PDB file of C-alpha atoms and ligand atoms in Angstrom:
ATOM      1  CA  MET A1328      49.659  13.638 -13.059  1.00 47.00           C
ATOM      2  CA  THR A1329      49.818  10.819 -15.547  1.00 46.00           C
ATOM      3  CA  SER A1330      53.398  10.534 -16.723  1.00 47.00           C
ATOM      4  CA  VAL A1331      52.720   8.789 -20.015  1.00 56.00           C
ATOM      5  CA  ALA A1332      50.943  10.869 -22.623  1.00 58.00           C
ATOM      6  CA  ALA A1333      47.569   9.144 -22.990  1.00 71.00           C
ATOM      7  CA  ASP A1334      45.947   8.885 -26.418  1.00 89.00           C
ATOM      8  CA  HIS A1335      42.666  10.067 -25.044  1.00 96.00           C
ATOM      9  CA  ALA A1336      41.950  12.735 -22.478  1.00 98.00           C
ATOM     10  CA  LEU A1337      38.431  11.408 -22.082  1.00 98.00           C
ATOM     11  CA  GLU A1338      36.644   8.278 -23.200  1.00 98.00           C
ATOM     12  CA  VAL A1339      32.936   7.764 -22.826  1.00 98.00           C
ATOM     13  CA  ILE A1340      31.966   4.200 -23.608  1.00 98.00           C
ATOM     14  CA  ASN A1341      28.388   3.014 -24.190  1.00 97.00           C
ATOM     15  CA  LEU A1342      26.909   5.267 -21.573  1.00 98.00           C
ATOM     16  CA  LYS A1343      23.268   4.664 -20.716  1.00 97.00           C
ATOM     17  CA  LYS A1344      21.048   6.632 -18.387  1.00 97.00           C
ATOM     18  CA  ALA A1345      17.288   6.494 -17.978  1.00 96.00           C
ATOM     19  CA  PHE A1346      14.931   8.388 -15.704  1.00 94.00           C
ATOM     20  CA  GLY A1347      12.048   6.040 -15.070  1.00 91.00           C
ATOM     21  CA  GLY A1348      10.995   4.935 -18.541  1.00 88.00           C
ATOM     22  CA  LEU A1349      12.746   7.828 -20.286  1.00 93.00           C
ATOM     23  CA  ALA A1350      16.052   6.805 -21.884  1.00 94.00           C
ATOM     24  CA  VAL A1351      18.065  10.035 -21.865  1.00 95.00           C
ATOM     25  CA  THR A1352      21.532   8.762 -22.747  1.00 95.00           C
ATOM     26  CA  GLN A1353      21.420   5.811 -25.106  1.00 96.00           C
ATOM     27  CA  ASN A1354      24.729   4.120 -25.790  1.00 95.00           C
ATOM     28  CA  VAL A1355      26.728   7.322 -26.009  1.00 98.00           C
ATOM     29  CA  SER A1356      30.401   6.873 -26.881  1.00 97.00           C
ATOM     30  CA  LEU A1357      32.906   9.684 -27.381  1.00 97.00           C
ATOM     31  CA  THR A1358      36.652  10.084 -27.419  1.00 97.00           C
ATOM     32  CA  ILE A1359      38.386  13.371 -26.784  1.00 98.00           C
ATOM     33  CA  ARG A1360      42.090  13.967 -27.479  1.00 97.00           C
ATOM     34  CA  PRO A1361      44.277  15.913 -25.055  1.00 97.00           C
ATOM     35  CA  GLY A1362      43.813  19.613 -25.797  1.00 97.00           C
ATOM     36  CA  GLU A1363      40.921  19.054 -28.184  1.00 98.00           C
ATOM     37  CA  ARG A1364      38.146  21.662 -28.633  1.00 98.00           C
ATOM     38  CA  ARG A1365      34.839  19.815 -28.894  1.00 98.00           C
ATOM     39  CA  LEU A1366      31.420  21.346 -29.324  1.00 98.00           C
ATOM     40  CA  ILE A1367      28.344  19.361 -28.302  1.00 98.00           C
ATOM     41  CA  ILE A1368      25.146  20.397 -30.007  1.00 96.00           C
ATOM     42  CA  GLY A1369      21.596  19.111 -30.102  1.00 95.00           C
ATOM     43  CA  PRO A1370      18.018  20.220 -29.549  1.00 94.00           C
ATOM     44  CA  ASN A1371      16.650  21.013 -26.083  1.00 93.00           C
ATOM     45  CA  GLY A1372      16.246  17.810 -24.121  1.00 94.00           C
ATOM     46  CA  ALA A1373      18.730  15.873 -26.293  1.00 96.00           C
ATOM     47  CA  GLY A1374      20.603  14.774 -23.164  1.00 97.00           C
ATOM     48  CA  LYS A1375      23.625  17.082 -23.382  1.00 97.00           C
ATOM     49  CA  THR A1376      23.611  18.213 -19.763  1.00 97.00           C
ATOM     50  CA  THR A1377      22.796  14.676 -18.618  1.00 97.00           C
ATOM     51  CA  LEU A1378      25.896  13.495 -20.471  1.00 98.00           C
ATOM     52  CA  PHE A1379      28.016  16.124 -18.689  1.00 98.00           C
ATOM     53  CA  ASN A1380      26.477  15.148 -15.339  1.00 97.00           C
ATOM     54  CA  GLN A1381      27.639  11.588 -15.874  1.00 98.00           C
ATOM     55  CA  ILE A1382      31.115  12.600 -17.028  1.00 98.00           C
ATOM     56  CA  SER A1383      31.569  14.851 -13.982  1.00 96.00           C
ATOM     57  CA  GLY A1384      30.144  12.257 -11.588  1.00 96.00           C
ATOM     58  CA  ASP A1385      27.175  14.384 -10.534  1.00 95.00           C
ATOM     59  CA  MET A1386      25.047  11.545 -11.866  1.00 96.00           C
ATOM     60  CA  ARG A1387      25.713   7.805 -12.071  1.00 96.00           C
ATOM     61  CA  PRO A1388      25.083   6.098 -15.404  1.00 97.00           C
ATOM     62  CA  ASN A1389      22.957   2.950 -15.482  1.00 97.00           C
ATOM     63  CA  SER A1390      25.728   1.348 -17.485  1.00 97.00           C
ATOM     64  CA  GLY A1391      28.806   2.231 -19.481  1.00 98.00           C
ATOM     65  CA  GLN A1392      32.223   3.561 -18.645  1.00 98.00           C
ATOM     66  CA  ILE A1393      34.075   6.848 -18.316  1.00 98.00           C
ATOM     67  CA  LYS A1394      37.847   7.039 -18.563  1.00 98.00           C
ATOM     68  CA  LEU A1395      40.106   9.999 -17.901  1.00 97.00           C
ATOM     69  CA  PHE A1396      43.569   9.669 -19.435  1.00 96.00           C
ATOM     70  CA  GLY A1397      43.101   5.941 -19.682  1.00 95.00           C
ATOM     71  CA  ASN A1398      41.915   5.470 -16.093  1.00 96.00           C
ATOM     72  CA  ASP A1399      38.418   4.290 -15.296  1.00 97.00           C
ATOM     73  CA  VAL A1400      36.640   6.919 -13.160  1.00 97.00           C
ATOM     74  CA  THR A1401      33.076   5.621 -13.563  1.00 97.00           C
ATOM     75  CA  THR A1402      32.600   4.945  -9.870  1.00 96.00           C
ATOM     76  CA  LEU A1403      34.534   7.951  -8.551  1.00 95.00           C
ATOM     77  CA  ALA A1404      32.935  10.933  -6.818  1.00 93.00           C
ATOM     78  CA  PRO A1405      33.027  14.355  -8.514  1.00 90.00           C
ATOM     79  CA  TYR A1406      35.828  15.646  -6.274  1.00 86.00           C
ATOM     80  CA  GLN A1407      37.958  12.582  -7.075  1.00 90.00           C
ATOM     81  CA  ARG A1408      37.513  13.259 -10.783  1.00 93.00           C
ATOM     82  CA  ALA A1409      38.391  16.908 -10.123  1.00 89.00           C
ATOM     83  CA  HIS A1410      41.641  15.747  -8.548  1.00 87.00           C
ATOM     84  CA  ARG A1411      42.312  13.781 -11.720  1.00 92.00           C
ATOM     85  CA  GLY A1412      42.001  16.914 -13.834  1.00 93.00           C
ATOM     86  CA  LEU A1413      38.315  17.208 -14.665  1.00 95.00           C
ATOM     87  CA  SER A1414      36.377  20.370 -14.007  1.00 93.00           C
ATOM     88  CA  ARG A1415      33.130  21.847 -15.204  1.00 93.00           C
ATOM     89  CA  THR A1416      30.713  24.727 -15.219  1.00 90.00           C
ATOM     90  CA  TYR A1417      26.948  24.386 -14.935  1.00 88.00           C
ATOM     91  CA  GLN A1418      24.110  25.515 -17.186  1.00 83.00           C
ATOM     92  CA  ILE A1419      22.446  27.007 -14.120  1.00 84.00           C
ATOM     93  CA  ILE A1420      24.611  29.239 -11.972  1.00 83.00           C
ATOM     94  CA  THR A1421      25.640  27.471  -8.793  1.00 83.00           C
ATOM     95  CA  LEU A1422      27.586  30.238  -7.072  1.00 88.00           C
ATOM     96  CA  PHE A1423      27.070  31.030  -3.421  1.00 89.00           C
ATOM     97  CA  ALA A1424      25.245  34.371  -3.722  1.00 90.00           C
ATOM     98  CA  GLY A1425      25.945  35.801  -0.292  1.00 92.00           C
ATOM     99  CA  ASP A1426      29.660  35.115  -0.440  1.00 92.00           C
ATOM    100  CA  THR A1427      32.425  37.085  -2.179  1.00 94.00           C
ATOM    101  CA  LEU A1428      33.887  36.311  -5.590  1.00 95.00           C
ATOM    102  CA  GLU A1429      37.207  35.484  -3.950  1.00 93.00           C
ATOM    103  CA  HIS A1430      35.660  33.000  -1.547  1.00 90.00           C
ATOM    104  CA  ASN A1431      33.646  31.339  -4.300  1.00 90.00           C
ATOM    105  CA  VAL A1432      36.747  30.824  -6.435  1.00 90.00           C
ATOM    106  CA  THR A1433      38.649  29.540  -3.398  1.00 87.00           C
ATOM    107  CA  LEU A1434      35.954  26.920  -3.001  1.00 81.00           C
ATOM    108  CA  GLY A1435      36.369  26.105  -6.667  1.00 77.00           C
ATOM    109  CA  LEU A1436      40.054  25.529  -6.053  1.00 79.00           C
ATOM    110  CA  LEU A1437      39.133  22.955  -3.499  1.00 74.00           C
ATOM    111  CA  GLY A1438      36.929  21.314  -6.087  1.00 61.00           C
ATOM    112  CA  LEU A1439      34.078  21.821  -3.706  1.00 53.00           C
ATOM    113  CA  ARG A1440      30.705  23.425  -3.614  1.00 45.00           C
ATOM    114  CA  PRO A1441      29.928  25.741  -0.664  1.00 43.00           C
ATOM    115  CA  SER A1442      28.161  23.040   1.337  1.00 41.00           C
ATOM    116  CA  ARG A1443      31.364  21.001   1.411  1.00 46.00           C
ATOM    117  CA  TRP A1444      33.653  23.670   2.841  1.00 48.00           C
ATOM    118  CA  GLN A1445      36.064  21.964   5.191  1.00 53.00           C
ATOM    119  CA  MET A1446      36.637  24.051   8.297  1.00 55.00           C
ATOM    120  CA  TRP A1447      39.378  21.925   9.755  1.00 57.00           C
ATOM    121  CA  ARG A1448      42.152  22.892   7.337  1.00 59.00           C
ATOM    122  CA  PRO A1449      44.958  25.169   8.648  1.00 62.00           C
ATOM    123  CA  LEU A1450      44.586  28.875   7.907  1.00 62.00           C
ATOM    124  CA  ALA A1451      47.773  29.147   5.814  1.00 67.00           C
ATOM    125  CA  PHE A1452      46.314  26.623   3.429  1.00 68.00           C
ATOM    126  CA  TYR A1453      43.376  28.940   2.809  1.00 72.00           C
ATOM    127  CA  SER A1454      45.535  32.024   2.422  1.00 79.00           C
ATOM    128  CA  ASP A1455      47.523  30.308  -0.361  1.00 82.00           C
ATOM    129  CA  LEU A1456      44.262  29.383  -2.000  1.00 85.00           C
ATOM    130  CA  ALA A1457      43.000  32.946  -1.669  1.00 88.00           C
ATOM    131  CA  THR A1458      46.108  34.219  -3.476  1.00 90.00           C
ATOM    132  CA  GLU A1459      45.528  31.728  -6.264  1.00 90.00           C
ATOM    133  CA  ALA A1460      41.832  32.660  -6.360  1.00 91.00           C
ATOM    134  CA  ARG A1461      42.701  36.344  -6.839  1.00 94.00           C
ATOM    135  CA  ARG A1462      45.153  35.454  -9.597  1.00 93.00           C
ATOM    136  CA  THR A1463      42.414  33.522 -11.374  1.00 92.00           C
ATOM    137  CA  LEU A1464      39.904  36.350 -10.954  1.00 95.00           C
ATOM    138  CA  ASP A1465      42.484  38.645 -12.497  1.00 94.00           C
ATOM    139  CA  ALA A1466      42.794  36.305 -15.465  1.00 91.00           C
ATOM    140  CA  VAL A1467      39.059  36.663 -16.170  1.00 93.00           C
ATOM    141  CA  GLY A1468      39.148  40.440 -15.597  1.00 94.00           C
ATOM    142  CA  LEU A1469      37.292  40.441 -12.288  1.00 96.00           C
ATOM    143  CA  LEU A1470      39.952  41.127  -9.681  1.00 97.00           C
ATOM    144  CA  HIS A1471      38.449  44.537  -8.927  1.00 97.00           C
ATOM    145  CA  LEU A1472      35.279  42.763  -7.750  1.00 97.00           C
ATOM    146  CA  ALA A1473      37.036  40.089  -5.645  1.00 96.00           C
ATOM    147  CA  ASP A1474      35.638  41.366  -2.340  1.00 96.00           C
ATOM    148  CA  HIS A1475      32.096  41.925  -3.571  1.00 97.00           C
ATOM    149  CA  PRO A1476      29.347  39.432  -2.874  1.00 96.00           C
ATOM    150  CA  ILE A1477      28.160  37.444  -5.885  1.00 95.00           C
ATOM    151  CA  SER A1478      24.661  38.879  -5.404  1.00 95.00           C
ATOM    152  CA  GLU A1479      25.964  42.346  -6.346  1.00 95.00           C
ATOM    153  CA  ILE A1480      27.500  41.512  -9.708  1.00 95.00           C
ATOM    154  CA  ALA A1481      25.968  41.246 -13.179  1.00 93.00           C
ATOM    155  CA  TYR A1482      24.859  37.974 -14.733  1.00 92.00           C
ATOM    156  CA  GLY A1483      27.666  37.960 -17.303  1.00 92.00           C
ATOM    157  CA  GLU A1484      30.200  38.504 -14.536  1.00 94.00           C
ATOM    158  CA  LYS A1485      28.780  35.548 -12.607  1.00 93.00           C
ATOM    159  CA  ARG A1486      29.355  33.365 -15.640  1.00 92.00           C
ATOM    160  CA  ARG A1487      32.947  34.549 -15.720  1.00 93.00           C
ATOM    161  CA  VAL A1488      33.331  33.720 -12.004  1.00 93.00           C
ATOM    162  CA  GLU A1489      32.140  30.193 -12.781  1.00 91.00           C
ATOM    163  CA  LEU A1490      34.693  29.959 -15.543  1.00 91.00           C
ATOM    164  CA  ALA A1491      37.354  31.228 -13.133  1.00 89.00           C
ATOM    165  CA  MET A1492      36.360  28.567 -10.593  1.00 87.00           C
ATOM    166  CA  ALA A1493      36.705  25.848 -13.157  1.00 88.00           C
ATOM    167  CA  LEU A1494      39.993  27.201 -14.533  1.00 88.00           C
ATOM    168  CA  ALA A1495      41.472  27.683 -11.072  1.00 85.00           C
ATOM    169  CA  GLN A1496      41.707  23.927 -10.782  1.00 84.00           C
ATOM    170  CA  LYS A1497      43.990  23.866 -13.843  1.00 87.00           C
ATOM    171  CA  PRO A1498      41.894  21.141 -15.413  1.00 93.00           C
ATOM    172  CA  ARG A1499      43.107  18.906 -18.206  1.00 96.00           C
ATOM    173  CA  VAL A1500      39.519  18.314 -19.259  1.00 98.00           C
ATOM    174  CA  LEU A1501      37.066  21.183 -18.915  1.00 97.00           C
ATOM    175  CA  LEU A1502      33.310  20.824 -19.461  1.00 97.00           C
ATOM    176  CA  LEU A1503      31.427  24.046 -20.212  1.00 97.00           C
ATOM    177  CA  ASP A1504      27.633  23.860 -20.214  1.00 96.00           C
ATOM    178  CA  GLU A1505      26.301  26.765 -22.297  1.00 96.00           C
ATOM    179  CA  PRO A1506      28.884  29.323 -21.184  1.00 94.00           C
ATOM    180  CA  LEU A1507      27.461  31.952 -23.551  1.00 94.00           C
ATOM    181  CA  ALA A1508      23.765  31.569 -22.717  1.00 93.00           C
ATOM    182  CA  GLY A1509      22.015  34.767 -21.731  1.00 92.00           C
ATOM    183  CA  LEU A1510      25.025  37.007 -22.306  1.00 94.00           C
ATOM    184  CA  SER A1511      24.992  40.419 -23.957  1.00 93.00           C
ATOM    185  CA  ASP A1512      27.043  40.842 -27.145  1.00 94.00           C
ATOM    186  CA  THR A1513      29.867  42.461 -25.184  1.00 93.00           C
ATOM    187  CA  GLU A1514      29.939  39.751 -22.525  1.00 93.00           C
ATOM    188  CA  ARG A1515      29.729  37.102 -25.189  1.00 94.00           C
ATOM    189  CA  SER A1516      32.832  38.349 -26.910  1.00 93.00           C
ATOM    190  CA  THR A1517      34.658  38.629 -23.576  1.00 93.00           C
ATOM    191  CA  VAL A1518      33.793  35.031 -22.670  1.00 94.00           C
ATOM    192  CA  LYS A1519      34.605  33.858 -26.178  1.00 95.00           C
ATOM    193  CA  SER A1520      38.107  35.350 -25.890  1.00 94.00           C
ATOM    194  CA  LEU A1521      38.532  33.783 -22.468  1.00 93.00           C
ATOM    195  CA  ILE A1522      37.635  30.361 -23.806  1.00 95.00           C
ATOM    196  CA  ALA A1523      39.890  30.865 -26.815  1.00 95.00           C
ATOM    197  CA  SER A1524      42.782  31.682 -24.484  1.00 93.00           C
ATOM    198  CA  ILE A1525      42.511  28.477 -22.433  1.00 95.00           C
ATOM    199  CA  SER A1526      45.782  26.559 -22.480  1.00 94.00           C
ATOM    200  CA  ARG A1527      46.248  23.661 -24.892  1.00 96.00           C
ATOM    201  CA  GLU A1528      47.079  21.570 -21.849  1.00 95.00           C
ATOM    202  CA  THR A1529      43.328  21.531 -21.357  1.00 97.00           C
ATOM    203  CA  ALA A1530      40.790  19.744 -23.536  1.00 98.00           C
ATOM    204  CA  VAL A1531      37.614  21.838 -23.719  1.00 98.00           C
ATOM    205  CA  ILE A1532      34.200  20.259 -24.270  1.00 98.00           C
ATOM    206  CA  MET A1533      31.483  22.814 -24.667  1.00 98.00           C
ATOM    207  CA  ILE A1534      27.723  22.532 -24.952  1.00 98.00           C
ATOM    208  CA  GLU A1535      26.430  25.611 -26.720  1.00 96.00           C
ATOM    209  CA  HIS A1536      23.444  26.732 -28.761  1.00 92.00           C
ATOM    210  CA  ASP A1537      25.087  29.912 -30.031  1.00 91.00           C
ATOM    211  CA  MET A1538      26.584  28.364 -33.133  1.00 89.00           C
ATOM    212  CA  ASP A1539      27.928  31.605 -34.562  1.00 87.00           C
ATOM    213  CA  THR A1540      30.259  32.008 -31.612  1.00 90.00           C
ATOM    214  CA  ALA A1541      30.834  28.408 -30.633  1.00 93.00           C
ATOM    215  CA  LEU A1542      31.822  27.103 -34.043  1.00 94.00           C
ATOM    216  CA  ASP A1543      34.793  29.457 -34.112  1.00 95.00           C
ATOM    217  CA  LEU A1544      36.073  27.779 -30.957  1.00 96.00           C
ATOM    218  CA  ALA A1545      35.435  24.202 -32.063  1.00 97.00           C
ATOM    219  CA  GLU A1546      37.640  21.748 -33.945  1.00 97.00           C
ATOM    220  CA  THR A1547      35.264  18.835 -33.627  1.00 98.00           C
ATOM    221  CA  VAL A1548      31.522  18.606 -33.138  1.00 97.00           C
ATOM    222  CA  THR A1549      29.161  15.981 -31.721  1.00 97.00           C
ATOM    223  CA  LEU A1550      25.465  16.134 -32.503  1.00 96.00           C
ATOM    224  CA  LEU A1551      23.138  14.500 -29.981  1.00 96.00           C
ATOM    225  CA  ASN A1552      19.455  13.829 -30.444  1.00 96.00           C
ATOM    226  CA  TYR A1553      17.180  11.840 -28.137  1.00 95.00           C
ATOM    227  CA  GLY A1554      20.230  10.765 -26.183  1.00 96.00           C
ATOM    228  CA  ARG A1555      22.103   9.332 -29.130  1.00 96.00           C
ATOM    229  CA  VAL A1556      25.176  10.461 -31.007  1.00 97.00           C
ATOM    230  CA  ILE A1557      23.876  11.253 -34.494  1.00 96.00           C
ATOM    231  CA  VAL A1558      27.024  12.704 -36.074  1.00 96.00           C
ATOM    232  CA  ASP A1559      30.517  13.101 -34.661  1.00 96.00           C
ATOM    233  CA  GLY A1560      33.736  14.331 -36.226  1.00 97.00           C
ATOM    234  CA  GLU A1561      35.600  17.291 -37.709  1.00 97.00           C
ATOM    235  CA  ARG A1562      33.665  20.533 -37.417  1.00 96.00           C
ATOM    236  CA  ASP A1563      33.099  21.297 -41.081  1.00 96.00           C
ATOM    237  CA  THR A1564      32.140  17.731 -41.893  1.00 96.00           C
ATOM    238  CA  VAL A1565      29.549  17.603 -39.105  1.00 95.00           C
ATOM    239  CA  ILE A1566      28.095  20.984 -40.018  1.00 93.00           C
ATOM    240  CA  ALA A1567      27.823  20.015 -43.677  1.00 93.00           C
ATOM    241  CA  ASP A1568      26.186  16.683 -42.800  1.00 95.00           C
ATOM    242  CA  GLU A1569      22.574  16.405 -43.862  1.00 94.00           C
ATOM    243  CA  ARG A1570      21.595  14.874 -40.524  1.00 94.00           C
ATOM    244  CA  THR A1571      22.897  17.939 -38.684  1.00 93.00           C
ATOM    245  CA  ARG A1572      20.754  20.160 -40.841  1.00 90.00           C
ATOM    246  CA  GLU A1573      17.715  17.985 -40.309  1.00 90.00           C
ATOM    247  CA  VAL A1574      18.033  17.587 -36.564  1.00 89.00           C
ATOM    248  CA  TYR A1575      19.503  20.841 -35.478  1.00 84.00           C
ATOM    249  CA  LEU A1576      19.953  23.578 -37.985  1.00 74.00           C
ATOM    250  CA  GLY A1577      16.400  23.310 -39.266  1.00 64.00           C
ATOM    251  CA  VAL A1578      17.259  23.798 -42.937  1.00 50.00           C
TER     252      VAL A1578
HETATM  253  N1  ATP E2463      17.004  14.304 -12.879  1.00 57.10           N
HETATM  254  C1  ATP E2463      16.150  14.068 -13.872  1.00 57.10           C
HETATM  255  N2  ATP E2463      15.025  13.373 -13.687  1.00 57.10           N
HETATM  256  C2  ATP E2463      14.157  13.126 -14.688  1.00 57.10           C
HETATM  257  N3  ATP E2463      14.344  13.529 -15.950  1.00 57.10           N
HETATM  258  C3  ATP E2463      15.451  14.244 -16.214  1.00 57.10           C
HETATM  259  C4  ATP E2463      16.416  14.554 -15.210  1.00 57.10           C
HETATM  260  N4  ATP E2463      17.433  15.260 -15.775  1.00 57.10           N
HETATM  261  C5  ATP E2463      17.105  15.394 -17.065  1.00 57.10           C
HETATM  262  N5  ATP E2463      15.934  14.780 -17.332  1.00 57.10           N
HETATM  263  C6  ATP E2463      15.278  14.709 -18.650  1.00 57.10           C
HETATM  264  O1  ATP E2463      16.249  14.238 -19.573  1.00 57.10           O
HETATM  265  C7  ATP E2463      16.092  14.884 -20.841  1.00 57.10           C
HETATM  266  C8  ATP E2463      17.401  15.509 -21.255  1.00 57.10           C
HETATM  267  O2  ATP E2463      17.714  16.576 -20.384  1.00 57.10           O
HETATM  268  P1  ATP E2463      19.081  17.390 -20.493  1.00 57.10           P
HETATM  269  O3  ATP E2463      19.024  18.424 -19.418  1.00 57.10           O
HETATM  270  O4  ATP E2463      20.209  16.457 -20.485  1.00 57.10           O
HETATM  271  O5  ATP E2463      18.923  18.058 -21.925  1.00 57.10           O
HETATM  272  P2  ATP E2463      19.857  19.081 -22.698  1.00 57.10           P
HETATM  273  O6  ATP E2463      20.248  18.444 -23.976  1.00 57.10           O
HETATM  274  O7  ATP E2463      20.922  19.585 -21.801  1.00 57.10           O
HETATM  275  O8  ATP E2463      18.810  20.257 -23.044  1.00 57.10           O
HETATM  276  P3  ATP E2463      18.973  21.869 -23.031  1.00 57.10           P
HETATM  277  O9  ATP E2463      19.539  22.233 -24.374  1.00 57.10           O
HETATM  278  O10 ATP E2463      17.554  22.338 -22.893  1.00 57.10           O
HETATM  279  O11 ATP E2463      19.818  22.253 -21.876  1.00 57.10           O
HETATM  280  C9  ATP E2463      14.956  15.870 -20.670  1.00 57.10           C
HETATM  281  O12 ATP E2463      13.788  15.282 -21.178  1.00 57.10           O
HETATM  282  C10 ATP E2463      14.882  16.069 -19.182  1.00 57.10           C
HETATM  283  O13 ATP E2463      13.592  16.420 -18.777  1.00 57.10           O
HETATM  284 MG1   MG E2464      21.342  21.368 -20.957  1.00 57.10          MG
END
């Protein structure tokens, strides 16, 4: 824990990332306050997920800097960033299908993906984690399915398991990549309430195309296009901005 309250939960400074000749993140800078609710919008291919990948450490930028609560984490591995309070969900479900909900969330608590399960830890350590995993599943309304394999549950429930995994780490910065995509109306409102109930100890940065739902959750909005920040600021100001209409809202 950082003892001094930092001004910024997250700072992204001049981030650049190219794949071959394709510049996907072009000088992206962002600052997120502790507890802030930020929505990231932009057309398909704008570089939103690529930005998250660099913030989480799943991808290295070509240049630029990422700071968490004032500390530079640009060269740290994803698990090291997780230990510093960063957690995320993925646009594509990454759960371990053959394993139970409880075990998947336990892995999330370790800040690990299934392939990185560490067998050498003492058993009591895992039983504490399992208790915490069940508590987190309860918080997302899925305790009754804790012992079922992921492969047996519905798509919307899988998305909630992913959210549980990310929340189990008690992050101070949480990245959600399209948490509402592909959900039924009922699931959407369940997930919306879950996101709305996340503690103010946690800054939430969400990529989402479902503006009707996502705007209710957002205080601030960043519009990306072709890897650049086009507009950034208070929600209503960004939504009213002509550039947002041109690039994204299509009006
Ligand atoms: N690993 C990679 N190698 C090559 N190109 C990539 C890679 N990852 C992403 N890209 C390209 O970068 C661009 C931005 O992709 P990204 O996934 O960040 O978009 P996005 O804004 O999240 O879009 P969507 O709304 O469709 O999820 C796309 O043109 C994509 O094809
Ligand atoms: Mg994406």
